[in-house]
Amino acid sequence: MKPQSFPSPALLLIGLLMFALPLPLPADALSRPPATWQDRLQAVPETDVSGTERIAREAITGTRDRLAELLQSGTDDNKNLAEGYGELAALYQLFNIDSAAALCWENARTLQPADFRWTYYAGYLALNGGETEKALELFQQARKLNPDYRPLDLRMGQLWLDTDQLDKAHAALQKAANESGLRAAALYYLGQIDLLRHDYQGAQAHLSEALRINPQASEVHYPLAQAYRQLGKQELAREHLARFKQQTPDADDPLVAELETVLQTSHWDFRLGMQAIMEQRDYDAAIEHFKKGLEIDPDNLAARVSYARALYLGGQADAAEEQLQRVLTRDPQQVLANFFLAVLWESRDKPEEAAARYQRILKLEPEHEGAHFYLANLLYHQRRFREAASQYRAALTASSEIPPARLLELVALHRAGDADRDIARQLEQRVRAYPDQSELKYALIRLRALSGDAEVRDSFKALTLANELAPNQPTPPNIEALALAAACDGQYQQAARLQQQVIGMVKWMLPAEKLQALETTLAAYEKDSMPQQPVWPADDPLLSPLPLNPVEPFRDYPAAVPF
Amino acid sequence: MNKQNTPDRLTRGEAAIRKAFRRSLLVIALLLVASALIYQFIRQPEPPPAVTEARIEAPSAVTETATAQPPTVHFTDISEDAGIHFNHVNGAYGERLMPETIGSGAAFLDYDNDGDQDLFLVNFRHWPDHPGDNTPTQALYRNDGSGHFEDVSRESGLDIEEYGMGVAVGDYDADGWVDLFLSSLKKNRLFRNQQGQFREVTDQAGVGGRQDLWSTGAAFIDYDRDGDLDLFVTNYVNWTRKSDLEIDFRLAGLGRAYGAPNHFTGTDNYLYRNDGNGRFSDVSRTAGIQVHDPVSGLPVGKGLGIIALDYDRDGWLDLAVANDTARNFLFRNQGDGSFEELGGFEGVAYDRKGKATGGMGIDAAHYRNDRDIGIVIGNFANEMSSLFVTVDGKPPFADEAVTEGLGPASRLALTFGVLFLDYDLDGHLDLLQANGHLEHEINRVQASQHYAQPAQLFWNCGENCPAHFVAVKDPGDLSRPMVGRAAAYADIDNDGDLDILISQNGRRAMLFRNDQRLGHHWLRIKLVGKAPNHNAIGARVELTAGGMTQTRDVMPTRSFLSQMELPLTFGLGEHDRIDTLRINWPDGSSQSLTTVNIDTTTTIIQPGAEP
């Protein structure tokens, strides 16, 4: 008898090929529930969570994995599964992935229909998403499950209000108002009902009381201002309008509180931090917010840069530098961190280090207008005028919206020795292109009045421009420029009168030597002669870069990604 | 059976082969079963079903308290039949740059002075590094008087390639031919109408603005009451491609998405005073129309829609601007060439909770036929449209969207163009909203949202209902899902009722004919004012019939980045005569008429004006 044989090579090959082919990965059991659950549970497809912060991505992925494992384990533990779906729903809801959240709540409800939480949360999601009919249906079901959950009255009140069922809204909100933890919020919405009904006294009473209970609820100021306005109390209206900010009254809703804290995220704190910097200029608050957010997400380098900004603005320059260095240790190419470090070093009188850092930024990002502009200013102060001019030019090429650079480039070229006629030609073009930028006109008036080049010196043009500038913007420099133009035109008496006007405007605030210079010029006019002064004095603040004020870039320089 | 084939006659070899074969069959079967099981376990889930652009049912008002129902009126899409073969190009190629989502506007105008309403459609263009396979241009269509249009873009000189956003129409040079201003992502452009041919005069006029400023809404108005038309332009956000890509806006659940306006800083508005001789002066800085945050110093405005109105009845045109995610502006004209911004104080800045909404389109009207004026603003998804209404005929305004039937029904939709118009000619101004989202795949993360959304038509029930506006369930082709942006109206076929144009972003423009057959009487009025404001922009007409007074303003700038026809349409319902017609001309003079034929278009010439 022939011995039993193994399968033939052909069959083996087929089998091997079947295993060797790139077969698809196992499906997520939530996207395709196991057969035992298919008829009962909704599929929850995977979604792109790249838009969320890292901690959120990890939480969502981790929760999905655990839930998938549970589903695949064949368990019939509805409670556990419901909790899993509930946790996942909360995460999705927290990060505004509403479709997925709704499916998860639905599954939790299917698994545990008697659990009030799932129906309430599903209703809350629908309410916030504007699905009022669905929200109403769910809240009514929730009411049957737990008639005593008082925050539900508040939510129903909001819902009835949003759907123009004011009597029902009123009744529900009155009930909620009897709960101390809900009173402020309920009164806020009752006040809105009053406004809709044109009951302005009622609105004033309800809203004032809401504020008394919850003074931080600055959002209440807006409808209260409207009430006062309608009552003819304009000043009170203005007062409340000035105090209005977006902060809703507190509502003691334990379930919603639990939902909002299912995951401690950093972005909320980072957002508050940015708001504190940009809108409130409250740098201490900003520092606290960023600190808190970074405890949760210490690897968020963009947030750490914003934290450094807040520290600097809050007077903690050393701490700011430390944070910036920390960022650069992790990522030496972080442009914004490099930029602020350069500014900080420059402010600490380390010009060479600062310049080198600006140059490094420009290697990383050749069109970084901030680096070009600040480097230009630094070079200018070092009297490296031609290099400064080149950097101003580069800044303008990167962005046309750096007005000081339009003039400073030409001033730097002038100081570097370029001919007046070349400067005049370019300055004329810029005056035409930017008629609202008065410093360009000021500079051109002085050039036309004082240039040593006869082809450039032109009293008519100087006077025409000065007559356009000074009456519209009668500042001391502009009046002085008009005086120069008048003198250039031979109108010395007029020039003297204007110069006296300037002296009268500024003498109380000028140091003695500057006042002396003005009086010397006046004396020249009184002798019917032109004053001996440079076209563009080196100490003229309108014709040179201002000394670095590091607060400005730390506060105002835009960050595309602040966290 | 052949005994020779019975098993006991097989050779051993054959038996072995058979046995081996049976075993191999078993192995194959087992392998197949195993493979099937493995495949079942590890196969990719089926891809989610393709998103179908299902029709959204506008939620019915939860309170069905209306005691009257809208009449049956259908609007029919006649775009193809009418010769409108315009496809808007938004330039999208995959990187999701914000300007791709906003455009574009539309204008009804009588560019050739033949008495009917022609149509101008604004177009965007491809980005320079992604040229596309066509060259999209702006489009001008000439109406033959019966509602059929011919593309005259080239012969009129308006076949211009531009990053077009909105349009304003006005005879700024008072030569009797309406001119056209095109707002753009880049430099804006002014075209002078020379008897049907348009020639660009931007630089000469001085209204190009900045190359890097994103302009949107624009309006020709006589703000200083010197008789000629000045120009107001609103700008959107401080956008660059670089910053858009750097921000890398992402929607959780979708990935890379279109950036939201709150990621960008705001911009200033422009006001250009008409100096005559074809030139304008930029008076923006001194006119009080530039609003800055007191703390940061940055501009606040992110303007889209504009409406000019005299909300305080002092005879000077004021301006309301719908800002997107910033507070709305109400610029009160102080009568001395300057404005004061009072949006917060007058109650139009925020919704009733004090939140700055995503305001897009805007319109204003006396929709209750009383002294109260309503300003409607179309807002973002999950935000009710705003309906700010004065109380007892005077400011401040209160947001009455909820109690007027508009709020709940408008909440889910993402609304751009909004318009008051009396579509059924019953004497009450109804309301139209053009809707459409920004994100193609929004439905994947928000089940209640869709990219294409039907327009919404609300019938004004008048005093018969507790809430004035009742959603029209079946307005015909208007209920088709659209990526709606501009909404504009005109009587294109001279049958007395108003037809509608809705532009779509990245899709074809849609022209809807009003097919109402209700037998209501009507009157259309064309005003001819004194030079230089021949078209009487800013005039107000009050028509009283059957004890009810309707008010209309000659103000073509309404809705979203668009212009309406100049003639005014009054529906008279069953009334077959007019009691009085009063015209308040822009120069402050007024005129009353009692004998006016109805069911016709009447031209009324201001005393002293040249016909």
PDB file of N, CA, C and O in Angstrom, chain B residues 265-316:
ATOM      1  N   THR B 265      -7.450  87.704  11.380  1.00  0.00           N
ATOM      2  CA  THR B 265      -7.844  89.007  11.919  1.00  0.00           C
ATOM      3  C   THR B 265      -8.761  89.719  10.931  1.00  0.00           C
ATOM      4  O   THR B 265      -8.840  89.340   9.762  1.00  0.00           O
ATOM      5  N   GLY B 266      -9.408  90.765  11.426  1.00  0.00           N
ATOM      6  CA  GLY B 266     -10.379  91.495  10.619  1.00  0.00           C
ATOM      7  C   GLY B 266      -9.713  92.548   9.750  1.00  0.00           C
ATOM      8  O   GLY B 266      -8.490  92.698   9.721  1.00  0.00           O
ATOM      9  N   THR B 267     -10.565  93.287   9.036  1.00  0.00           N
ATOM     10  CA  THR B 267     -10.076  94.311   8.103  1.00  0.00           C
ATOM     11  C   THR B 267     -10.941  95.556   8.206  1.00  0.00           C
ATOM     12  O   THR B 267     -12.005  95.542   8.829  1.00  0.00           O
ATOM     13  N   ASP B 268     -10.489  96.607   7.571  1.00  0.00           N
ATOM     14  CA  ASP B 268     -11.242  97.868   7.560  1.00  0.00           C
ATOM     15  C   ASP B 268     -12.111  97.972   6.318  1.00  0.00           C
ATOM     16  O   ASP B 268     -11.818  97.380   5.289  1.00  0.00           O
ATOM     17  N   ASN B 269     -13.181  98.776   6.429  1.00  0.00           N
ATOM     18  CA  ASN B 269     -14.015  99.062   5.266  1.00  0.00           C
ATOM     19  C   ASN B 269     -13.448 100.249   4.505  1.00  0.00           C
ATOM     20  O   ASN B 269     -12.617 101.001   5.019  1.00  0.00           O
ATOM     21  N   TYR B 270     -13.924 100.430   3.267  1.00  0.00           N
ATOM     22  CA  TYR B 270     -13.546 101.610   2.485  1.00  0.00           C
ATOM     23  C   TYR B 270     -14.790 102.471   2.272  1.00  0.00           C
ATOM     24  O   TYR B 270     -15.872 101.943   2.025  1.00  0.00           O
ATOM     25  N   LEU B 271     -14.599 103.778   2.286  1.00  0.00           N
ATOM     26  CA  LEU B 271     -15.647 104.678   1.805  1.00  0.00           C
ATOM     27  C   LEU B 271     -14.997 105.640   0.829  1.00  0.00           C
ATOM     28  O   LEU B 271     -14.016 106.308   1.157  1.00  0.00           O
ATOM     29  N   TYR B 272     -15.537 105.674  -0.377  1.00  0.00           N
ATOM     30  CA  TYR B 272     -15.014 106.557  -1.413  1.00  0.00           C
ATOM     31  C   TYR B 272     -16.044 107.636  -1.707  1.00  0.00           C
ATOM     32  O   TYR B 272     -17.181 107.336  -2.087  1.00  0.00           O
ATOM     33  N   ARG B 273     -15.640 108.852  -1.560  1.00  0.00           N
ATOM     34  CA  ARG B 273     -16.544 109.964  -1.862  1.00  0.00           C
ATOM     35  C   ARG B 273     -16.389 110.318  -3.334  1.00  0.00           C
ATOM     36  O   ARG B 273     -15.267 110.483  -3.832  1.00  0.00           O
ATOM     37  N   ASN B 274     -17.515 110.438  -4.009  1.00  0.00           N
ATOM     38  CA  ASN B 274     -17.506 110.800  -5.429  1.00  0.00           C
ATOM     39  C   ASN B 274     -17.192 112.295  -5.562  1.00  0.00           C
ATOM     40  O   ASN B 274     -17.943 113.138  -5.070  1.00  0.00           O
ATOM     41  N   ASP B 275     -16.077 112.587  -6.214  1.00  0.00           N
ATOM     42  CA  ASP B 275     -15.680 113.991  -6.373  1.00  0.00           C
ATOM     43  C   ASP B 275     -16.139 114.580  -7.687  1.00  0.00           C
ATOM     44  O   ASP B 275     -15.818 115.726  -8.006  1.00  0.00           O
ATOM     45  N   GLY B 276     -16.861 113.788  -8.450  1.00  0.00           N
ATOM     46  CA  GLY B 276     -17.239 114.256  -9.777  1.00  0.00           C
ATOM     47  C   GLY B 276     -16.094 114.003 -10.750  1.00  0.00           C
ATOM     48  O   GLY B 276     -15.005 113.609 -10.357  1.00  0.00           O
ATOM     49  N   ASN B 277     -16.327 114.235 -12.003  1.00  0.00           N
ATOM     50  CA  ASN B 277     -15.297 114.035 -13.039  1.00  0.00           C
ATOM     51  C   ASN B 277     -14.726 112.629 -13.021  1.00  0.00           C
ATOM     52  O   ASN B 277     -13.554 112.425 -13.366  1.00  0.00           O
ATOM     53  N   GLY B 278     -15.494 111.694 -12.597  1.00  0.00           N
ATOM     54  CA  GLY B 278     -15.045 110.315 -12.645  1.00  0.00           C
ATOM     55  C   GLY B 278     -14.058 109.913 -11.570  1.00  0.00           C
ATOM     56  O   GLY B 278     -13.472 108.830 -11.657  1.00  0.00           O
ATOM     57  N   ARG B 279     -13.850 110.753 -10.581  1.00  0.00           N
ATOM     58  CA  ARG B 279     -12.867 110.422  -9.537  1.00  0.00           C
ATOM     59  C   ARG B 279     -13.518 110.330  -8.163  1.00  0.00           C
ATOM     60  O   ARG B 279     -14.497 110.996  -7.865  1.00  0.00           O
ATOM     61  N   PHE B 280     -12.879 109.510  -7.352  1.00  0.00           N
ATOM     62  CA  PHE B 280     -13.326 109.343  -5.970  1.00  0.00           C
ATOM     63  C   PHE B 280     -12.175 109.650  -5.025  1.00  0.00           C
ATOM     64  O   PHE B 280     -11.004 109.459  -5.390  1.00  0.00           O
ATOM     65  N   SER B 281     -12.504 110.106  -3.834  1.00  0.00           N
ATOM     66  CA  SER B 281     -11.497 110.267  -2.781  1.00  0.00           C
ATOM     67  C   SER B 281     -11.757 109.233  -1.698  1.00  0.00           C
ATOM     68  O   SER B 281     -12.902 109.034  -1.289  1.00  0.00           O
ATOM     69  N   ASP B 282     -10.686 108.648  -1.238  1.00  0.00           N
ATOM     70  CA  ASP B 282     -10.812 107.674  -0.149  1.00  0.00           C
ATOM     71  C   ASP B 282     -10.933 108.432   1.165  1.00  0.00           C
ATOM     72  O   ASP B 282      -9.961 109.008   1.639  1.00  0.00           O
ATOM     73  N   VAL B 283     -12.114 108.429   1.727  1.00  0.00           N
ATOM     74  CA  VAL B 283     -12.354 109.156   2.984  1.00  0.00           C
ATOM     75  C   VAL B 283     -12.541 108.185   4.142  1.00  0.00           C
ATOM     76  O   VAL B 283     -13.104 108.526   5.184  1.00  0.00           O
ATOM     77  N   SER B 284     -12.070 106.961   3.963  1.00  0.00           N
ATOM     78  CA  SER B 284     -12.328 105.901   4.946  1.00  0.00           C
ATOM     79  C   SER B 284     -11.877 106.282   6.350  1.00  0.00           C
ATOM     80  O   SER B 284     -12.591 106.067   7.326  1.00  0.00           O
ATOM     81  N   ARG B 285     -10.655 106.814   6.410  1.00  0.00           N
ATOM     82  CA  ARG B 285     -10.082 107.030   7.733  1.00  0.00           C
ATOM     83  C   ARG B 285     -10.854 108.034   8.565  1.00  0.00           C
ATOM     84  O   ARG B 285     -10.974 107.898   9.774  1.00  0.00           O
ATOM     85  N   THR B 286     -11.350 109.061   7.888  1.00  0.00           N
ATOM     86  CA  THR B 286     -12.002 110.130   8.659  1.00  0.00           C
ATOM     87  C   THR B 286     -13.511 109.944   8.749  1.00  0.00           C
ATOM     88  O   THR B 286     -14.188 110.720   9.412  1.00  0.00           O
ATOM     89  N   ALA B 287     -14.049 108.945   8.066  1.00  0.00           N
ATOM     90  CA  ALA B 287     -15.507 108.809   8.002  1.00  0.00           C
ATOM     91  C   ALA B 287     -16.094 107.997   9.149  1.00  0.00           C
ATOM     92  O   ALA B 287     -17.301 107.872   9.259  1.00  0.00           O
ATOM     93  N   GLY B 288     -15.218 107.419   9.987  1.00  0.00           N
ATOM     94  CA  GLY B 288     -15.746 106.666  11.122  1.00  0.00           C
ATOM     95  C   GLY B 288     -16.267 105.292  10.769  1.00  0.00           C
ATOM     96  O   GLY B 288     -17.032 104.699  11.522  1.00  0.00           O
ATOM     97  N   ILE B 289     -15.851 104.754   9.621  1.00  0.00           N
ATOM     98  CA  ILE B 289     -16.353 103.436   9.216  1.00  0.00           C
ATOM     99  C   ILE B 289     -15.290 102.355   9.404  1.00  0.00           C
ATOM    100  O   ILE B 289     -15.444 101.237   8.927  1.00  0.00           O
ATOM    101  N   GLN B 290     -14.230 102.702  10.113  1.00  0.00           N
ATOM    102  CA  GLN B 290     -13.205 101.711  10.412  1.00  0.00           C
ATOM    103  C   GLN B 290     -13.214 101.482  11.924  1.00  0.00           C
ATOM    104  O   GLN B 290     -12.956 102.404  12.694  1.00  0.00           O
ATOM    105  N   VAL B 291     -13.495 100.268  12.309  1.00  0.00           N
ATOM    106  CA  VAL B 291     -13.705  99.934  13.722  1.00  0.00           C
ATOM    107  C   VAL B 291     -12.556  99.061  14.204  1.00  0.00           C
ATOM    108  O   VAL B 291     -12.268  98.020  13.599  1.00  0.00           O
ATOM    109  N   HIS B 292     -11.917  99.497  15.271  1.00  0.00           N
ATOM    110  CA  HIS B 292     -10.769  98.745  15.790  1.00  0.00           C
ATOM    111  C   HIS B 292     -11.014  98.299  17.223  1.00  0.00           C
ATOM    112  O   HIS B 292     -11.672  98.996  18.004  1.00  0.00           O
ATOM    113  N   ASP B 293     -10.454  97.161  17.554  1.00  0.00           N
ATOM    114  CA  ASP B 293     -10.569  96.671  18.922  1.00  0.00           C
ATOM    115  C   ASP B 293      -9.753  97.579  19.842  1.00  0.00           C
ATOM    116  O   ASP B 293      -8.578  97.840  19.548  1.00  0.00           O
ATOM    117  N   PRO B 294     -10.352  98.065  20.918  1.00  0.00           N
ATOM    118  CA  PRO B 294      -9.630  99.025  21.768  1.00  0.00           C
ATOM    119  C   PRO B 294      -8.415  98.422  22.468  1.00  0.00           C
ATOM    120  O   PRO B 294      -7.512  99.147  22.854  1.00  0.00           O
ATOM    121  N   VAL B 295      -8.416  97.109  22.613  1.00  0.00           N
ATOM    122  CA  VAL B 295      -7.294  96.483  23.326  1.00  0.00           C
ATOM    123  C   VAL B 295      -6.162  96.139  22.354  1.00  0.00           C
ATOM    124  O   VAL B 295      -5.025  96.550  22.534  1.00  0.00           O
ATOM    125  N   SER B 296      -6.514  95.418  21.307  1.00  0.00           N
ATOM    126  CA  SER B 296      -5.452  94.969  20.396  1.00  0.00           C
ATOM    127  C   SER B 296      -5.150  95.977  19.305  1.00  0.00           C
ATOM    128  O   SER B 296      -4.102  95.912  18.667  1.00  0.00           O
ATOM    129  N   GLY B 297      -6.092  96.888  19.057  1.00  0.00           N
ATOM    130  CA  GLY B 297      -5.900  97.850  17.970  1.00  0.00           C
ATOM    131  C   GLY B 297      -6.166  97.266  16.602  1.00  0.00           C
ATOM    132  O   GLY B 297      -6.086  97.966  15.588  1.00  0.00           O
ATOM    133  N   LEU B 298      -6.533  96.001  16.536  1.00  0.00           N
ATOM    134  CA  LEU B 298      -6.753  95.364  15.235  1.00  0.00           C
ATOM    135  C   LEU B 298      -8.155  95.673  14.717  1.00  0.00           C
ATOM    136  O   LEU B 298      -9.090  95.866  15.506  1.00  0.00           O
ATOM    137  N   PRO B 299      -8.321  95.694  13.396  1.00  0.00           N
ATOM    138  CA  PRO B 299      -9.670  95.915  12.853  1.00  0.00           C
ATOM    139  C   PRO B 299     -10.606  94.796  13.295  1.00  0.00           C
ATOM    140  O   PRO B 299     -10.201  93.640  13.386  1.00  0.00           O
ATOM    141  N   VAL B 300     -11.846  95.164  13.550  1.00  0.00           N
ATOM    142  CA  VAL B 300     -12.830  94.194  14.030  1.00  0.00           C
ATOM    143  C   VAL B 300     -13.584  93.544  12.880  1.00  0.00           C
ATOM    144  O   VAL B 300     -13.930  92.368  12.921  1.00  0.00           O
ATOM    145  N   GLY B 301     -13.847  94.299  11.835  1.00  0.00           N
ATOM    146  CA  GLY B 301     -14.775  93.883  10.787  1.00  0.00           C
ATOM    147  C   GLY B 301     -14.320  92.693   9.958  1.00  0.00           C
ATOM    148  O   GLY B 301     -13.131  92.552   9.637  1.00  0.00           O
ATOM    149  N   LYS B 302     -15.281  91.833   9.635  1.00  0.00           N
ATOM    150  CA  LYS B 302     -15.074  90.724   8.684  1.00  0.00           C
ATOM    151  C   LYS B 302     -16.330  90.742   7.816  1.00  0.00           C
ATOM    152  O   LYS B 302     -17.199  89.889   7.900  1.00  0.00           O
ATOM    153  N   GLY B 303     -16.427  91.809   7.020  1.00  0.00           N
ATOM    154  CA  GLY B 303     -17.685  92.152   6.380  1.00  0.00           C
ATOM    155  C   GLY B 303     -18.027  91.319   5.159  1.00  0.00           C
ATOM    156  O   GLY B 303     -17.154  90.934   4.372  1.00  0.00           O
ATOM    157  N   LEU B 304     -19.310  91.059   5.024  1.00  0.00           N
ATOM    158  CA  LEU B 304     -19.824  90.383   3.836  1.00  0.00           C
ATOM    159  C   LEU B 304     -21.018  91.182   3.282  1.00  0.00           C
ATOM    160  O   LEU B 304     -20.876  91.954   2.360  1.00  0.00           O
ATOM    161  N   GLY B 305     -22.176  91.067   3.906  1.00  0.00           N
ATOM    162  CA  GLY B 305     -23.357  91.731   3.363  1.00  0.00           C
ATOM    163  C   GLY B 305     -23.479  93.180   3.811  1.00  0.00           C
ATOM    164  O   GLY B 305     -23.047  93.546   4.903  1.00  0.00           O
ATOM    165  N   ILE B 306     -24.069  94.016   2.936  1.00  0.00           N
ATOM    166  CA  ILE B 306     -24.281  95.439   3.250  1.00  0.00           C
ATOM    167  C   ILE B 306     -25.722  95.801   2.938  1.00  0.00           C
ATOM    168  O   ILE B 306     -26.277  95.345   1.930  1.00  0.00           O
ATOM    169  N   ILE B 307     -26.307  96.644   3.747  1.00  0.00           N
ATOM    170  CA  ILE B 307     -27.582  97.273   3.387  1.00  0.00           C
ATOM    171  C   ILE B 307     -27.532  98.727   3.838  1.00  0.00           C
ATOM    172  O   ILE B 307     -27.049  99.027   4.928  1.00  0.00           O
ATOM    173  N   ALA B 308     -27.972  99.594   2.960  1.00  0.00           N
ATOM    174  CA  ALA B 308     -28.081 101.011   3.310  1.00  0.00           C
ATOM    175  C   ALA B 308     -29.537 101.306   3.646  1.00  0.00           C
ATOM    176  O   ALA B 308     -30.440 100.900   2.915  1.00  0.00           O
ATOM    177  N   LEU B 309     -29.768 101.976   4.756  1.00  0.00           N
ATOM    178  CA  LEU B 309     -31.135 102.244   5.196  1.00  0.00           C
ATOM    179  C   LEU B 309     -31.126 103.455   6.100  1.00  0.00           C
ATOM    180  O   LEU B 309     -30.116 103.740   6.739  1.00  0.00           O
ATOM    181  N   ASP B 310     -32.225 104.153   6.162  1.00  0.00           N
ATOM    182  CA  ASP B 310     -32.322 105.282   7.082  1.00  0.00           C
ATOM    183  C   ASP B 310     -33.087 104.793   8.306  1.00  0.00           C
ATOM    184  O   ASP B 310     -34.289 105.000   8.421  1.00  0.00           O
ATOM    185  N   TYR B 311     -32.370 104.126   9.208  1.00  0.00           N
ATOM    186  CA  TYR B 311     -33.072 103.440  10.287  1.00  0.00           C
ATOM    187  C   TYR B 311     -33.646 104.400  11.328  1.00  0.00           C
ATOM    188  O   TYR B 311     -34.594 104.070  12.029  1.00  0.00           O
ATOM    189  N   ASP B 312     -33.069 105.594  11.422  1.00  0.00           N
ATOM    190  CA  ASP B 312     -33.551 106.535  12.442  1.00  0.00           C
ATOM    191  C   ASP B 312     -34.361 107.664  11.828  1.00  0.00           C
ATOM    192  O   ASP B 312     -34.710 108.635  12.510  1.00  0.00           O
ATOM    193  N   ARG B 313     -34.643 107.542  10.526  1.00  0.00           N
ATOM    194  CA  ARG B 313     -35.540 108.470   9.836  1.00  0.00           C
ATOM    195  C   ARG B 313     -35.119 109.931   9.970  1.00  0.00           C
ATOM    196  O   ARG B 313     -35.960 110.821  10.155  1.00  0.00           O
ATOM    197  N   ASP B 314     -33.825 110.143   9.871  1.00  0.00           N
ATOM    198  CA  ASP B 314     -33.371 111.530   9.931  1.00  0.00           C
ATOM    199  C   ASP B 314     -33.021 112.064   8.551  1.00  0.00           C
ATOM    200  O   ASP B 314     -32.459 113.152   8.425  1.00  0.00           O
ATOM    201  N   GLY B 315     -33.313 111.271   7.532  1.00  0.00           N
ATOM    202  CA  GLY B 315     -33.064 111.721   6.177  1.00  0.00           C
ATOM    203  C   GLY B 315     -31.692 111.375   5.640  1.00  0.00           C
ATOM    204  O   GLY B 315     -31.399 111.652   4.477  1.00  0.00           O
ATOM    205  N   TRP B 316     -30.842 110.786   6.467  1.00  0.00           N
ATOM    206  CA  TRP B 316     -29.484 110.422   6.039  1.00  0.00           C
ATOM    207  C   TRP B 316     -29.366 108.902   5.999  1.00  0.00           C
ATOM    208  O   TRP B 316     -29.762 108.208   6.950  1.00  0.00           O
TER     209      TRP B 316
END
